[in-house]
Short mmCIF file of C-alpha atoms in Angstrom, two decimals:
data_model
loop_
_atom_site.label_atom_id
_atom_site.label_comp_id
_atom_site.label_asym_id
_atom_site.label_seq_id
_atom_site.Cartn_x
_atom_site.Cartn_y
_atom_site.Cartn_z
CA MET F 1 0.00 0.00 0.00
CA GLU F 2 1.29 3.44 -0.93
CA ILE F 3 1.56 5.81 2.01
CA THR F 4 0.86 9.42 1.06
CA GLU F 5 3.08 12.07 2.60
CA LYS F 6 1.49 14.22 5.27
CA LYS F 7 0.64 17.69 4.06
CA LYS F 8 2.82 20.54 5.31
CA PHE F 9 -0.10 22.70 6.44
CA ARG F 10 -2.89 20.70 7.98
CA PHE F 11 -6.21 22.07 9.18
CA GLY F 12 -9.20 20.31 10.64
CA LEU F 13 -12.59 20.33 12.29
CA ILE F 14 -13.05 19.21 15.89
CA GLY F 15 -16.52 17.94 16.77
CA LYS F 16 -18.66 14.86 17.31
CA ASN F 17 -20.51 13.01 14.54
CA ILE F 18 -19.28 15.49 11.93
CA SER F 19 -19.28 13.46 8.72
CA TYR F 20 -21.75 16.02 7.33
CA SER F 21 -19.15 18.78 7.79
CA PHE F 22 -19.42 21.98 5.76
CA SER F 23 -15.87 22.94 6.67
CA LYS F 24 -14.01 20.04 5.09
CA GLY F 25 -15.66 20.49 1.70
CA TYR F 26 -15.34 24.26 1.84
CA PHE F 27 -11.64 24.37 2.64
CA THR F 28 -10.68 21.43 0.43
CA ASN F 29 -12.32 23.26 -2.48
CA LYS F 30 -10.68 26.54 -1.45
CA PHE F 31 -7.21 24.97 -1.32
CA SER F 32 -7.74 23.38 -4.73
CA LYS F 33 -8.84 26.68 -6.30
CA MET F 34 -5.86 28.49 -4.78
CA GLY F 35 -3.42 25.80 -5.92
CA LEU F 36 -2.34 25.10 -2.34
CA ASP F 37 -1.29 21.48 -2.76
CA THR F 38 0.67 21.66 0.51
CA HIS F 39 -2.58 22.24 2.45
CA SER F 40 -5.17 19.73 3.65
CA TYR F 41 -8.33 19.76 5.78
CA GLU F 42 -9.56 16.82 7.84
CA ASN F 43 -12.37 15.89 10.21
CA PHE F 44 -11.32 15.00 13.75
CA ASP F 45 -14.33 13.25 15.26
CA LEU F 46 -13.69 13.14 19.03
CA GLU F 47 -15.72 11.07 21.47
CA GLU F 48 -14.51 13.28 24.33
CA ILE F 49 -12.83 16.69 24.30
CA THR F 50 -9.98 15.23 26.40
CA GLU F 51 -8.77 13.56 23.17
CA PHE F 52 -7.71 17.01 21.93
CA THR F 53 -4.41 16.90 23.84
CA ASN F 54 -3.31 13.65 22.18
CA LEU F 55 -4.51 14.93 18.83
CA LEU F 56 -2.03 17.80 19.08
CA LYS F 57 0.82 15.53 20.19
CA ASP F 58 0.28 13.10 17.32
CA ASN F 59 -0.12 15.68 14.54
CA ASN F 60 2.67 18.24 14.53
CA ASN F 61 1.79 19.67 11.09
CA ILE F 62 -1.54 21.05 12.23
CA VAL F 63 -1.73 24.84 12.15
CA GLY F 64 -5.43 25.47 12.64
CA PHE F 65 -8.75 24.02 13.76
CA ASN F 66 -12.41 24.86 13.50
CA VAL F 67 -14.56 23.71 16.42
CA THR F 68 -18.20 22.66 16.25
CA ILE F 69 -20.89 20.97 18.37
CA PRO F 70 -20.52 20.01 21.18
CA TYR F 71 -17.05 21.36 21.99
CA LYS F 72 -17.13 25.15 21.51
CA GLU F 73 -17.26 25.69 25.27
CA GLN F 74 -15.48 22.53 26.46
CA ILE F 75 -12.34 23.32 24.41
CA MET F 76 -11.65 26.60 26.22
CA PRO F 77 -9.80 25.33 29.33
CA LEU F 78 -7.45 23.31 27.10
CA LEU F 79 -6.14 26.32 25.16
CA THR F 80 -3.04 28.42 25.87
CA LYS F 81 -4.79 31.76 25.42
CA ILE F 82 -8.19 33.03 24.31
CA GLN F 83 -9.10 36.15 22.34
CA PRO F 84 -10.89 38.65 24.65
CA GLU F 85 -14.04 38.66 22.47
CA ALA F 86 -14.22 34.84 22.52
CA GLN F 87 -13.70 34.93 26.29
CA LYS F 88 -16.56 37.39 26.62
CA ILE F 89 -18.80 35.28 24.37
CA GLY F 90 -17.89 32.10 26.24
CA ALA F 91 -17.26 29.96 23.16
CA VAL F 92 -14.40 29.21 20.76
CA ASN F 93 -14.89 27.96 17.21
CA THR F 94 -11.46 28.69 15.70
CA ILE F 95 -8.01 27.68 16.97
CA LYS F 96 -4.63 28.81 15.73
CA VAL F 97 -1.66 26.56 16.55
CA ILE F 98 1.82 28.10 16.86
CA GLY F 99 4.43 25.69 18.16
CA ASN F 100 3.14 24.27 21.43
CA ASN F 101 0.66 27.11 21.89
CA THR F 102 -3.03 27.11 20.98
CA TYR F 103 -4.97 30.36 20.57
CA GLY F 104 -8.77 30.43 20.66
CA TYR F 105 -11.01 32.77 18.68
CA ASN F 106 -14.70 33.17 17.92
CA THR F 107 -15.53 33.83 14.26
CA ASP F 108 -19.20 32.82 14.64
CA ALA F 109 -20.04 36.29 15.92
CA HIS F 110 -18.46 37.90 12.84
CA GLY F 111 -20.28 35.53 10.50
CA PHE F 112 -23.65 36.00 12.19
CA GLN F 113 -23.42 39.78 12.41
CA GLN F 114 -22.41 40.19 8.77
CA SER F 115 -25.08 37.78 7.52
CA ILE F 116 -28.07 39.04 9.52
CA ALA F 117 -27.33 42.78 9.19
CA PRO F 118 -28.84 43.18 5.67
CA HIS F 119 -32.14 41.67 6.89
CA LEU F 120 -32.65 43.78 10.01
CA LYS F 121 -35.26 46.54 9.98
CA ALA F 122 -36.09 49.31 12.43
CA HIS F 123 -38.80 47.29 14.20
CA HIS F 124 -36.45 44.34 14.81
CA SER F 125 -35.58 45.52 18.33
CA LYS F 126 -36.09 42.27 20.28
CA ALA F 127 -35.03 38.69 19.55
CA LEU F 128 -35.67 35.17 20.75
CA ILE F 129 -32.67 32.82 20.69
CA LEU F 130 -33.76 29.19 20.53
CA GLY F 131 -31.18 26.99 22.24
CA THR F 132 -28.33 27.72 24.63
CA GLY F 133 -25.26 26.01 23.09
CA GLY F 134 -21.98 27.57 22.00
CA ALA F 135 -23.33 29.15 18.81
CA SER F 136 -26.19 30.80 20.71
CA LYS F 137 -23.65 32.68 22.82
CA ALA F 138 -22.13 34.29 19.71
CA VAL F 139 -25.64 35.25 18.55
CA ALA F 140 -26.40 36.85 21.93
CA HIS F 141 -23.09 38.75 21.80
CA VAL F 142 -23.98 40.19 18.39
CA PHE F 143 -27.45 41.25 19.53
CA ALA F 144 -25.94 42.98 22.57
CA GLU F 145 -23.50 44.82 20.28
CA LEU F 146 -26.37 45.87 17.99
CA GLY F 147 -28.58 47.02 20.86
CA ILE F 148 -31.17 44.31 20.21
CA ARG F 149 -32.70 42.96 23.43
CA TYR F 150 -32.92 39.19 23.52
CA LYS F 151 -34.22 36.24 25.50
CA PHE F 152 -32.99 32.66 25.41
CA VAL F 153 -35.60 29.93 24.97
CA SER F 154 -34.72 26.49 26.27
CA ARG F 155 -36.31 23.15 27.13
CA ASN F 156 -34.45 23.43 30.45
CA PRO F 157 -34.29 27.18 31.07
CA ALA F 158 -31.91 28.79 33.52
CA GLU F 159 -32.97 31.84 35.51
CA GLY F 160 -34.11 34.64 33.22
CA GLN F 161 -34.68 32.31 30.26
CA LEU F 162 -37.96 31.22 28.72
CA GLN F 163 -39.48 27.80 28.15
CA TYR F 164 -41.11 27.07 24.81
CA ARG F 165 -44.52 26.95 26.48
CA ASP F 166 -44.01 30.57 27.63
CA LEU F 167 -44.18 31.87 24.05
CA ASN F 168 -47.60 33.53 24.07
CA ARG F 169 -49.03 36.16 21.74
CA ASP F 170 -47.56 39.06 23.71
CA ILE F 171 -44.01 37.66 23.53
CA MET F 172 -44.33 36.67 19.87
CA ASP F 173 -45.62 40.13 18.98
CA ASN F 174 -42.77 41.88 20.78
CA TYR F 175 -39.88 39.63 19.78
CA SER F 176 -39.87 39.88 16.00
CA VAL F 177 -36.48 38.22 15.37
CA ILE F 178 -36.27 34.48 16.05
CA VAL F 179 -32.98 32.62 15.67
CA ASN F 180 -32.81 28.82 15.73
CA CYS F 181 -29.54 27.75 17.36
CA THR F 182 -30.72 24.18 17.98
CA PRO F 183 -29.85 21.27 15.66
CA LEU F 184 -33.56 20.57 15.06
CA GLY F 185 -34.26 20.22 11.33
CA THR F 186 -30.75 19.28 10.26
CA PHE F 187 -30.51 16.66 7.49
CA PRO F 188 -31.58 13.85 7.60
CA ASN F 189 -34.18 14.80 10.27
CA ILE F 190 -35.66 17.52 8.09
CA GLU F 191 -39.20 17.25 9.53
CA ASP F 192 -38.06 18.43 12.97
CA LYS F 193 -38.43 22.02 14.12
CA PRO F 194 -38.52 23.94 17.41
CA THR F 195 -41.92 23.90 19.12
CA ILE F 196 -42.82 27.57 18.87
CA PRO F 197 -46.34 28.88 18.05
CA TYR F 198 -45.86 29.39 14.31
CA SER F 199 -49.48 30.60 13.94
CA LEU F 200 -48.44 33.77 15.80
CA ILE F 201 -45.70 34.64 13.30
CA THR F 202 -46.44 37.52 10.92
CA GLU F 203 -44.83 39.35 8.03
CA LYS F 204 -43.00 41.59 10.52
CA HIS F 205 -40.97 38.62 11.80
CA LEU F 206 -37.49 37.61 10.70
CA LEU F 207 -36.65 33.94 11.15
CA TYR F 208 -32.97 33.01 10.98
CA ASP F 209 -31.76 29.40 11.13
CA LEU F 210 -28.10 28.58 11.76
CA ILE F 211 -28.72 25.31 9.89
CA TYR F 212 -27.79 25.32 6.19
CA ASN F 213 -28.76 21.77 5.17
CA PRO F 214 -31.51 21.69 4.04
CA GLU F 215 -31.55 25.18 2.54
CA LYS F 216 -35.05 25.75 3.90
CA THR F 217 -35.59 23.93 7.18
CA ALA F 218 -39.03 23.07 8.54
CA PHE F 219 -38.57 26.06 10.89
CA LEU F 220 -37.97 28.44 7.98
CA LEU F 221 -40.72 26.95 5.82
CA ALA F 222 -43.25 27.37 8.63
CA GLY F 223 -42.22 31.00 9.05
CA GLU F 224 -42.29 31.65 5.32
CA ALA F 225 -45.83 30.26 5.16
CA GLN F 226 -46.83 32.98 7.65
CA GLY F 227 -45.24 35.71 5.52
CA ALA F 228 -42.06 36.08 7.59
CA GLN F 229 -38.69 37.03 6.16
CA ILE F 230 -36.30 34.04 6.36
CA CYS F 231 -32.56 33.42 6.22
CA ASN F 232 -30.45 30.27 6.67
CA GLY F 233 -26.93 29.83 7.99
CA ALA F 234 -25.04 29.23 4.72
CA ASN F 235 -23.69 32.77 4.40
CA MET F 236 -22.75 32.87 8.08
CA LEU F 237 -20.71 29.69 7.66
CA GLU F 238 -18.80 31.06 4.69
CA LEU F 239 -18.13 34.37 6.46
CA GLN F 240 -16.88 32.70 9.64
CA ALA F 241 -14.73 30.30 7.59
CA GLU F 242 -13.07 33.18 5.73
CA LYS F 243 -12.49 34.98 9.03
CA ALA F 244 -10.82 31.81 10.37
CA TRP F 245 -8.65 31.63 7.24
CA SER F 246 -7.49 35.23 7.80
CA ILE F 247 -6.62 34.42 11.43
CA TRP F 248 -4.61 31.34 10.44
CA ASN F 249 -2.68 33.40 7.91
CA SER F 250 -1.95 36.39 10.13
CA ASN F 251 1.18 36.85 12.22
CA GLU F 252 -0.94 37.69 15.23
CA GLU F 253 -0.30 36.03 18.57
CA LEU F 254 -2.72 36.80 21.37
#
């Protein structure tokens, strides 16, 4: 069997059950278009985040990682240093490796802000964030920066958060931006969607889904049927990926 030489510049995605990965296809295609035959991108499917330490030891050509569900928060204590914005958000989705040091960043916030901005209107002053995982923290950070008041909605709400059953007409009328940060509706389970009262959605609402496969999730389709403006997460993913690429190629050390 022929053994192929390890690439000089290796990048990868850290997550769990990530065979569907957007990142691998995106960066593999990017490297091909740019003629970067010294670069490669791989999926690192970890059962536990503790495997990250051995991953670094065994792969000394790795210069950068993306991080996805469920490790955006769990990865943080294992890193050498974290960008102040990522620290404030409480989640890391991009890692730069320099020697034995690992630097954590959050590019989700950049991607979300840039992708939702063209859709926001003057009456979009309050938002519901469905789910409380790592990506939801970047969404909340962006809303705080934009002056948009928000509430988290969770099946197991912490203090100050809402349960799905709390979403009555008054709340739905006042919170005209709804962002799905849960995995509900992701391929192949495309029938699934968060249990919000879709009958209370109107044309003044903006529904944003971080999911990009399928292009129109059951959540977005239900909102569209009520006349709402809709947007999926494809553009956000591309924007955060390009931001990660710029970080990996900069000389910056935190």
